[in-house]
Amino acid sequence: MQLIFEKSQPGRTGFKIQNKDVPAKAKLPENLMRKSDIGLPEVSELDVIRHFSGLANMNFCVDTNFYPLGSCTMKYNPKFTEKAAGFEGFSEVHPLLPQLMGGGVLTQGCLEILYNMEKLLNEITGMDAFTMQPLAGAHGELTGAMIIAAYHKNRKNRKRYILVPDSSHGTNPASAAIAGFDVIVIPSDRDGVMDINQYRKHLNEDVAGVMLTCPNTLGIFNPRIKEICEMGHKVDALLYYDGANLNAILGKLRPGDVGFDIVHLNLHKTFATPHGGGGPGAGPVGVKEHLAEFMPISKVVRRADGTFCLDYNYPKSIGYIAPFYGNFGVIVKAYAYILMLGKSGLIDVAEKAVLNANYARAKLTDCYKLPYDRKCMHECVFSAEKQKQNGVSALDIAKYLISRGFHPPTVYFPLIVKEALMIEPTETESKETIDSFIEAMKDAAELAEKNPGIFASMPDNTPVQKPDEVKAARDLDIKWSN
Amino acid sequence: MNYTPHTDEEVKKMLSEIGVGSIGELFSDIPEEMKPASFNIPEGKSEFEVLRHLQDLASKNSVSLTNFIGAGFYSHYIPAAVDAISSLPEFYTAYTPYQAEASQGWLQAIYEYQTAICRLTDMDVSNASLYDGGTALYEACMTAVRTNGRKKILVDAGVNIIYWTMLKCYTSNLSLEMVKIPLKNLRADRESICRHIDDKTSAIILQNPNFFGCIDDFSDIAAHAHKKGAAVIMSVYPISLGALKTPGEMGVDIAVGEGQSMGIPLSFGGPYLGFMAAKKELARKMPGRIIGRTKDRQGKDSYVMTLQAREQHIRREKATSNICSNEALCALRAVAYLSLLGKKGIRDLAFINLDKAAFAKEILEKIPGVLKVGEPPFFNEFPVLLSINADEVVHSMIAKGYIPGLPLGRFYKGMDNHLLVSVTEKRTKEEIVKFAESLEAVLCN
Amino acid sequence: MEVKRDLLYTKEHEWIKIEGKTGIIGITDYAADTLGDITFVELLPEGEKVSQFQRIGTIESVKAASDIYTPLSGKIISVNTKTADSPEIVNSSPYGDGWLIRIEMENPGTEQENLMKPEDYEKYLKTI
């Protein structure tokens, strides 16, 4: 489709700025003025609407397609949360208001939401304090890593290392590195969980923290998780819980109960806020009491008279991770979601998520290799190794699934499984949707056996087919020039 | 209310396929002693009840006051079409476009966003966006450090104080030296800046308009910095580029900023939009996602996420950044906004902001009790020196129905009587006149 | 996987050809094959002094970015600028036109013991 720039007609406009109603005319020195052309489109409002509607038609999305993307939790985004976030009383509020004298009274509703969210998330995870500031999951991980650094600095301990399992998400080691740590990778054992002997071997006084996902990125729960936390605490290492997979354990297990010191959550995963094509998200971080003093400022507190205000009195705080209080517009949606589901609803999420994933697992074991042959939690990882013997890779299967109208599962993650296909149906999908997906997967396996050559032409019904990524990286055409 | 569709019948069928008797069995790996110590979440409600509760909370926030506060986050009118586009479910319920064939709409939209940012800023390349203007500024610093290997970062004191605080936070565990260079008459002190730039300097960070609304031309500083091998990073207010000299025209290496003013609501602090644009040579050093144009198997133009080898999911601890998400939906709003306003609109918008602020200055200067207005030239924001404490003035003005501005004493020593006032196109002539009248009443009591 | 007889190898899949006091450095056929289509090559500039196994650059493909390390210490005296415009020559000719860096060596003598002879590298490849 043509670019919006290519649809320009000189002189056409899409929006009228209001008429100037002031007599004044600002006079600025020439050298401060823009001389260059402003190369923005000249199009009408209808042009813009048609253009972006046309682009929209070329996307898969949860509202139209099943998205069993492992580790992403692509559950349905309830529409009423959009309505809530759009209330003028939320969207029009300037973030500096509560920092003005007499301004707190203008933002009691927003402050109450932040306060209530903290309480709810504490209870859901078993932690003592939450900050809503981190603007995404990876941002939450960075916040957590910085809190670990602050804790040890405060105790005057120079600890260099963070341990992560080899199945970890790439953001874990990347975040640890930005917080100034070196990363040691611990291999997984035959059962797919972190090798406890290797873990023990590497745990020493120099280890500042351990970052774990539970269940792990293979969808497998490690029943020795409490022991792992205790071992870490013995060397004064902090245990960090990557909440990407919280969907599997809502109401069934709380990271705070089993020994984790810090958690981050992904509101755009577990708490159903939309993925928005890649953002915005939110990654709130929770800690146990002994780490509360290091949390980013400010914190919302409730006064004796029931009103809310901001507390900046945290001298040991790591500072400002975000300009204000977090992605409030996203937080409102998650808050609404939690209130809607309530206690039984949240527990039901975990139960149905795990049910759906195990169902998919059970139905696919006869045609795909299951590297860890045991029940999974909310996601399961298959390998397309069998199919690869006929030259059909996980990516080939993914492209075939697209032509069948399914967004493919996650491929090539976690790194420890060759030709990985990670399937996370989520709890909002029905049995018949999963059944039709399983049928497509079975067809793919059959084609891999009987007609492997067909994958080269997949997907065969999308606007484009197999864009040349090598060319993209070499040419680096990332901006249009006419 | 749950969003799980399963009937009891279906659950039974599924359990039997799996080979277990109950859902509980699927959780049998979790030992009894690890079950939650408590889970006191209130029971779920209906959509009506939840929305009523939220409506109630929304009404406890005041949006009826006339707003004259900015400080980097501005109240501009957002065209309805922007909301319509970002509400399309094919955009907002989609995932990150890793599977190109299933996401050409998103990929092309972001490519257009990258193009729009480059054209607005006169820079060569842009990424797919970052979380906000502050993290974008930090990422720009790290890009400079990665490129020239030096460890000292100079920050002009005109850079948004909130961003300075964020920079200190992010770099606290890294071996970097952050040096703040004080202003002279609320403007960049070029003599001091140029004196500070040496061969240990990785980058100098400037902002235009600066936190106090003052406009400048940093071409001279940029030239000097380049002679010493240092990079020049500039944080810019995108709307101002409809009228003001661009980072590209000044020879800046990396332009970043807060994109909230391009069609994104204030929303009590987020979500916002960090943009980053740079010179060609820095394309491969920029963090975050980047969308590239290429040909597909049939020679058709198509779009893909490119340069992923730099990102966290491949390079892990050696990644250029830990960023996983961008602010795709906010970037979509920005490109829709810039397309609607277009070449002429963005220019008109910038000039109307300039004119309204100029008008406000004239009116405010006449008030007894207002000792000084701004340090011209400025864009749409300026500090006002009052005869009394600015915090108290704010308190009184709120009672009269105005958010008069940001009192600066909280952030800057010795500026207790200063108020930072912002005037956008949303403020009518009448509102500005009445604002001045109320301010006069407060000052003269 | 081609393993040339007149070169020495490292565990990170770099090769070095010693010509008197000069060494020519590149990546092996195995490395190029594993990376896939190479999209970008970044190398340290001429004049840089490097010590054995220090990082001398990065090679990017669509799926990975791999650091490369010098097999021996020395000073970089020339860099293959062709790889900037045509990174694909590293794939098509990793031992020939796809060479990366030329160094002037200081004392290759003892350092060479840390490198693998062709037979040893071949054996090593079988273990991966």
Short mmCIF file of C-alpha atoms in Angstrom, two decimals, chain B residues 27-365:
data_model
loop_
_atom_site.label_atom_id
_atom_site.label_comp_id
_atom_site.label_asym_id
_atom_site.label_seq_id
_atom_site.Cartn_x
_atom_site.Cartn_y
_atom_site.Cartn_z
CA PHE B 27 -1.65 -27.94 39.92
CA SER B 28 -0.44 -30.93 41.92
CA ASP B 29 3.21 -29.91 41.46
CA ILE B 30 2.59 -27.00 43.80
CA PRO B 31 3.17 -28.38 47.31
CA GLU B 32 0.48 -27.76 49.90
CA GLU B 33 2.74 -25.55 52.02
CA MET B 34 3.27 -23.22 49.04
CA LYS B 35 -0.41 -22.42 48.62
CA PRO B 36 -1.14 -18.71 49.18
CA ALA B 37 -1.02 -17.52 52.78
CA SER B 38 -3.98 -15.34 51.84
CA PHE B 39 -5.78 -14.15 48.74
CA ASN B 40 -8.19 -11.52 50.03
CA ILE B 41 -9.21 -9.94 46.77
CA PRO B 42 -12.78 -8.64 46.75
CA GLU B 43 -15.20 -10.73 44.75
CA GLY B 44 -15.78 -9.74 41.13
CA LYS B 45 -18.37 -7.23 40.00
CA SER B 46 -20.43 -6.52 36.93
CA GLU B 47 -19.31 -4.18 34.18
CA PHE B 48 -21.91 -1.64 35.34
CA GLU B 49 -20.65 -1.64 38.93
CA VAL B 50 -16.99 -1.39 38.01
CA LEU B 51 -17.58 1.45 35.57
CA ARG B 52 -19.68 3.28 38.13
CA HIS B 53 -16.87 2.99 40.66
CA LEU B 54 -14.38 4.28 38.10
CA GLN B 55 -16.68 7.09 37.01
CA ASP B 56 -16.89 8.04 40.66
CA LEU B 57 -13.09 8.10 40.93
CA ALA B 58 -12.79 10.05 37.69
CA SER B 59 -15.11 12.69 39.04
CA LYS B 60 -12.83 13.12 42.05
CA ASN B 61 -10.25 14.57 39.66
CA SER B 62 -10.70 18.10 38.53
CA VAL B 63 -10.49 18.80 34.81
CA SER B 64 -12.60 21.93 34.74
CA LEU B 65 -9.86 24.29 35.86
CA THR B 66 -8.25 26.40 33.15
CA ASN B 67 -4.82 24.98 32.63
CA PHE B 68 -1.64 27.06 32.29
CA ILE B 69 0.85 24.39 33.35
CA GLY B 70 3.31 22.62 31.04
CA ALA B 71 6.87 21.86 32.11
CA GLY B 72 7.40 19.43 29.27
CA PHE B 73 3.87 18.01 29.12
CA TYR B 74 1.39 20.13 27.23
CA SER B 75 -2.31 20.48 26.78
CA HIS B 76 -2.90 20.57 23.02
CA TYR B 77 -6.11 19.76 21.22
CA ILE B 78 -6.28 16.17 20.01
CA PRO B 79 -8.33 15.68 16.81
CA ALA B 80 -11.09 13.08 17.09
CA ALA B 81 -9.64 11.21 14.13
CA VAL B 82 -6.56 10.35 16.18
CA ASP B 83 -8.73 8.61 18.78
CA ALA B 84 -10.68 6.84 16.04
CA ILE B 85 -7.51 5.42 14.47
CA SER B 86 -5.91 4.28 17.72
CA SER B 87 -9.18 2.63 18.74
CA LEU B 88 -9.14 0.29 15.74
CA PRO B 89 -8.83 -3.15 17.31
CA GLU B 90 -6.54 -4.28 14.48
CA PHE B 91 -4.05 -1.85 15.88
CA TYR B 92 -4.56 -1.91 19.62
CA THR B 93 -5.19 -5.63 20.15
CA ALA B 94 -2.36 -6.70 17.88
CA TYR B 95 0.98 -7.95 19.09
CA THR B 96 4.49 -6.76 18.32
CA PRO B 97 5.01 -7.27 14.59
CA TYR B 98 7.56 -10.11 14.78
CA GLN B 99 5.64 -12.07 12.12
CA ALA B 100 5.89 -9.68 9.22
CA GLU B 101 3.28 -11.30 7.00
CA ALA B 102 0.67 -10.94 9.73
CA SER B 103 1.54 -7.35 10.61
CA GLN B 104 2.16 -5.26 7.49
CA GLY B 105 -0.31 -2.67 8.73
CA TRP B 106 1.62 -2.06 11.94
CA LEU B 107 5.00 -2.25 10.26
CA GLN B 108 4.11 0.28 7.60
CA ALA B 109 2.54 2.59 10.19
CA ILE B 110 5.74 2.59 12.23
CA TYR B 111 7.87 3.09 9.10
CA GLU B 112 5.71 6.15 8.39
CA TYR B 113 6.16 7.28 11.99
CA GLN B 114 9.95 6.95 11.64
CA THR B 115 9.78 8.97 8.44
CA ALA B 116 7.59 11.65 10.02
CA ILE B 117 9.95 12.05 12.98
CA CYS B 118 12.95 12.36 10.66
CA ARG B 119 11.21 15.02 8.61
CA LEU B 120 10.01 16.96 11.62
CA THR B 121 13.48 17.00 13.21
CA ASP B 122 15.56 17.08 9.99
CA MET B 123 17.48 14.00 11.09
CA ASP B 124 18.49 10.96 9.01
CA VAL B 125 17.16 8.01 10.97
CA SER B 126 14.62 7.35 13.70
CA ASN B 127 13.76 4.30 15.78
CA ALA B 128 10.28 2.94 16.43
CA SER B 129 9.98 4.89 19.71
CA LEU B 130 10.96 4.48 23.35
CA TYR B 131 8.99 4.75 26.57
CA ASP B 132 9.14 8.52 27.10
CA GLY B 133 11.33 11.60 26.66
CA GLY B 134 13.39 10.85 29.77
CA THR B 135 14.31 7.28 28.94
CA ALA B 136 14.94 8.42 25.36
CA LEU B 137 17.43 10.94 26.70
CA TYR B 138 19.17 8.25 28.74
CA GLU B 139 19.29 5.94 25.72
CA ALA B 140 20.79 8.79 23.66
CA CYS B 141 23.52 9.18 26.28
CA MET B 142 24.31 5.50 26.14
CA THR B 143 24.38 5.58 22.36
CA ALA B 144 26.99 8.34 22.52
CA VAL B 145 29.01 6.44 25.13
CA ARG B 146 28.90 3.25 23.06
CA THR B 147 30.02 5.15 19.99
CA ASN B 148 32.94 7.18 21.31
CA GLY B 149 33.82 5.18 24.41
CA ARG B 150 34.14 8.28 26.59
CA LYS B 151 32.68 8.53 30.06
CA LYS B 152 31.74 12.15 30.75
CA ILE B 153 28.30 13.53 30.00
CA LEU B 154 27.65 17.28 30.19
CA VAL B 155 24.06 18.33 30.83
CA ASP B 156 22.94 21.91 30.33
CA ALA B 157 20.82 23.02 33.29
CA GLY B 158 18.09 24.04 30.88
CA VAL B 159 17.24 20.39 30.32
CA ASN B 160 13.97 19.36 32.00
CA ILE B 161 14.73 18.86 35.68
CA ILE B 162 12.64 15.69 35.75
CA TYR B 163 14.87 14.22 33.03
CA TRP B 164 18.01 15.25 34.91
CA THR B 165 16.71 13.30 37.91
CA MET B 166 15.98 10.29 35.74
CA LEU B 167 19.45 10.42 34.16
CA LYS B 168 21.07 10.42 37.59
CA CYS B 169 18.97 7.40 38.56
CA TYR B 170 19.76 5.37 35.43
CA THR B 171 23.47 6.06 35.45
CA SER B 172 23.97 5.53 39.17
CA ASN B 173 25.45 2.05 38.71
CA LEU B 174 27.47 2.85 35.63
CA SER B 175 30.92 4.38 35.62
CA LEU B 176 29.82 7.62 34.00
CA GLU B 177 30.42 11.17 35.15
CA MET B 178 27.33 13.41 34.86
CA VAL B 179 28.14 17.14 34.99
CA LYS B 180 25.43 19.79 35.11
CA ILE B 181 26.31 23.18 33.63
CA PRO B 182 24.44 26.10 35.21
CA LEU B 183 22.52 28.54 33.06
CA LYS B 184 23.21 32.22 32.58
CA ASN B 185 20.03 34.32 32.65
CA LEU B 186 17.97 31.16 32.18
CA ARG B 187 19.82 30.37 28.93
CA ALA B 188 22.67 28.03 28.02
CA ASP B 189 25.96 29.54 29.12
CA ARG B 190 27.97 28.91 25.97
CA GLU B 191 31.25 30.08 27.38
CA SER B 192 30.96 27.68 30.29
CA ILE B 193 29.75 24.83 28.09
CA CYS B 194 32.56 25.22 25.61
CA ARG B 195 35.08 25.40 28.40
CA HIS B 196 33.77 22.14 29.83
CA ILE B 197 33.83 20.18 26.58
CA ASP B 198 37.11 18.29 26.43
CA ASP B 199 38.47 15.06 24.98
CA LYS B 200 36.92 13.09 27.85
CA THR B 201 33.44 14.36 27.01
CA SER B 202 31.19 11.79 25.42
CA ALA B 203 28.23 14.11 24.86
CA ILE B 204 26.70 17.47 25.67
CA ILE B 205 22.95 17.46 26.27
CA LEU B 206 20.87 20.54 25.45
CA GLN B 207 17.16 21.25 25.27
CA ASN B 208 15.16 23.52 22.96
CA PRO B 209 13.01 25.27 24.03
CA ASN B 210 14.62 24.76 27.40
CA PHE B 211 12.76 24.05 30.62
CA PHE B 212 12.10 27.75 31.04
CA GLY B 213 10.69 28.07 27.55
CA CYS B 214 13.72 29.93 26.20
CA ILE B 215 14.67 29.35 22.57
CA ASP B 216 18.20 29.19 21.29
CA ASP B 217 20.32 28.20 18.30
CA PHE B 218 22.90 25.64 19.40
CA SER B 219 24.76 25.39 16.08
CA ASP B 220 27.83 27.04 17.59
CA ILE B 221 27.96 24.68 20.55
CA ALA B 222 27.47 21.71 18.22
CA ALA B 223 30.36 22.80 16.03
CA HIS B 224 32.62 23.24 19.02
CA ALA B 225 31.64 19.87 20.48
CA HIS B 226 32.37 18.12 17.20
CA LYS B 227 35.84 19.66 17.07
CA LYS B 228 36.51 17.96 20.40
CA GLY B 229 35.01 14.66 19.25
CA ALA B 230 31.98 14.89 21.53
CA ALA B 231 28.42 14.08 20.47
CA VAL B 232 25.58 16.59 20.70
CA ILE B 233 22.23 15.42 22.05
CA MET B 234 19.20 17.70 21.98
CA SER B 235 15.86 17.20 23.64
CA VAL B 236 13.16 19.00 21.63
CA TYR B 237 9.49 19.94 21.95
CA PRO B 238 8.09 18.51 18.70
CA ILE B 239 5.29 21.07 18.17
CA SER B 240 7.84 23.88 18.32
CA LEU B 241 9.54 22.47 15.22
CA GLY B 242 6.69 23.87 13.19
CA ALA B 243 8.43 27.22 13.59
CA LEU B 244 11.81 26.82 15.24
CA LYS B 245 15.22 25.83 13.92
CA THR B 246 15.49 22.06 13.97
CA PRO B 247 18.10 19.81 15.56
CA GLY B 248 19.13 18.75 12.07
CA GLU B 249 19.67 22.36 11.03
CA MET B 250 21.83 22.87 14.11
CA GLY B 251 24.04 19.86 13.34
CA VAL B 252 22.95 17.86 16.36
CA ASP B 253 23.88 14.15 16.43
CA ILE B 254 20.89 12.74 18.30
CA ALA B 255 17.49 14.40 18.74
CA VAL B 256 15.16 13.04 21.38
CA GLY B 257 12.10 14.29 23.18
CA GLU B 258 8.68 13.74 24.59
CA GLY B 259 6.10 13.02 21.90
CA GLN B 260 3.06 13.52 24.17
CA SER B 261 2.25 16.83 22.50
CA MET B 262 1.65 14.98 19.23
CA GLY B 263 -1.85 13.69 19.89
CA ILE B 264 -1.35 11.88 23.19
CA PRO B 265 -3.46 12.76 26.25
CA LEU B 266 -1.85 13.95 29.48
CA SER B 267 -3.34 10.96 31.28
CA PHE B 268 -1.79 11.69 34.68
CA GLY B 269 1.73 10.78 33.63
CA GLY B 270 1.48 8.16 30.92
CA PRO B 271 1.57 6.38 28.60
CA TYR B 272 3.79 8.82 26.73
CA LEU B 273 6.14 8.61 23.77
CA GLY B 274 9.90 8.89 23.58
CA PHE B 275 11.26 9.60 20.13
CA MET B 276 14.85 9.29 19.00
CA ALA B 277 16.30 10.42 15.71
CA ALA B 278 19.95 10.55 14.73
CA LYS B 279 22.54 11.10 12.04
CA LYS B 280 22.98 8.30 9.51
CA GLU B 281 26.22 6.99 11.03
CA LEU B 282 24.43 6.19 14.28
CA ALA B 283 21.67 4.05 12.72
CA ARG B 284 23.11 0.77 13.92
CA LYS B 285 23.90 2.13 17.35
CA MET B 286 20.38 3.25 18.19
CA PRO B 287 18.48 1.16 20.71
CA GLY B 288 14.94 -0.07 20.44
CA ARG B 289 13.00 -1.46 17.53
CA ILE B 290 13.49 -0.23 13.98
CA ILE B 291 11.29 -1.01 11.00
CA GLY B 292 12.92 -1.39 7.61
CA ARG B 293 11.56 -1.53 4.10
CA THR B 294 12.53 -4.39 1.83
CA LYS B 295 11.16 -6.57 -0.94
CA ASP B 296 9.34 -9.82 -0.39
CA ARG B 297 9.71 -13.07 -2.30
CA GLN B 298 7.60 -11.71 -5.12
CA GLY B 299 9.38 -8.37 -5.30
CA LYS B 300 6.63 -6.51 -3.48
CA ASP B 301 7.46 -3.68 -1.11
CA SER B 302 7.18 -4.94 2.43
CA TYR B 303 8.21 -4.02 5.94
CA VAL B 304 10.03 -5.92 8.66
CA MET B 305 11.54 -5.37 12.08
CA THR B 306 15.21 -5.00 11.33
CA LEU B 307 18.53 -4.79 13.14
CA GLN B 308 17.10 -7.15 15.73
CA ALA B 309 20.55 -8.56 16.29
CA ARG B 310 21.22 -5.52 18.51
CA GLU B 311 18.19 -6.07 20.65
CA GLN B 312 17.85 -7.87 23.94
CA HIS B 313 16.32 -11.03 22.58
CA ILE B 314 19.42 -11.87 20.59
CA ARG B 315 22.33 -10.14 22.28
CA ARG B 316 20.98 -10.51 25.81
CA GLU B 317 23.54 -8.96 28.20
CA LYS B 318 25.42 -7.34 25.32
CA ALA B 319 22.27 -5.73 23.96
CA THR B 320 22.27 -2.03 23.12
CA SER B 321 19.49 -1.65 25.65
CA ASN B 322 17.10 -3.83 27.62
CA ILE B 323 14.09 -2.36 25.86
CA CYS B 324 11.55 -4.90 24.79
CA SER B 325 8.51 -2.82 23.97
CA ASN B 326 8.21 0.49 22.27
CA GLU B 327 5.16 2.70 22.59
CA ALA B 328 3.63 1.52 19.35
CA LEU B 329 0.10 2.72 19.95
CA CYS B 330 1.35 6.15 21.03
CA ALA B 331 3.59 6.30 17.96
CA LEU B 332 0.53 5.50 15.86
CA ARG B 333 -1.31 8.42 17.44
CA ALA B 334 1.67 10.66 16.71
CA VAL B 335 1.91 9.75 13.04
CA ALA B 336 -1.85 10.08 12.63
CA TYR B 337 -1.69 13.48 14.33
CA LEU B 338 1.21 14.68 12.18
CA SER B 339 -0.56 13.43 9.04
CA LEU B 340 -3.77 15.26 9.93
CA LEU B 341 -2.04 18.51 10.78
CA GLY B 342 0.37 18.11 7.91
CA LYS B 343 2.92 20.53 6.59
CA LYS B 344 0.70 23.57 7.03
CA GLY B 345 -1.04 22.58 10.23
CA ILE B 346 2.08 22.01 12.28
CA ARG B 347 3.39 25.39 11.19
CA ASP B 348 0.13 27.16 11.99
CA LEU B 349 -0.02 25.42 15.34
CA ALA B 350 3.49 26.46 16.29
CA PHE B 351 2.84 30.09 15.34
CA ILE B 352 -0.48 30.31 17.14
CA ASN B 353 1.24 29.01 20.27
CA LEU B 354 3.96 31.64 19.87
CA ASP B 355 1.40 34.40 19.40
CA LYS B 356 -0.80 33.39 22.31
CA ALA B 357 2.20 33.25 24.60
CA ALA B 358 3.34 36.66 23.36
CA PHE B 359 -0.13 38.04 24.07
CA ALA B 360 -0.14 36.53 27.56
CA LYS B 361 3.23 38.12 28.26
CA GLU B 362 1.94 41.57 27.29
CA ILE B 363 -1.11 41.23 29.51
CA LEU B 364 0.74 39.77 32.49
CA GLU B 365 3.50 42.37 32.40
#
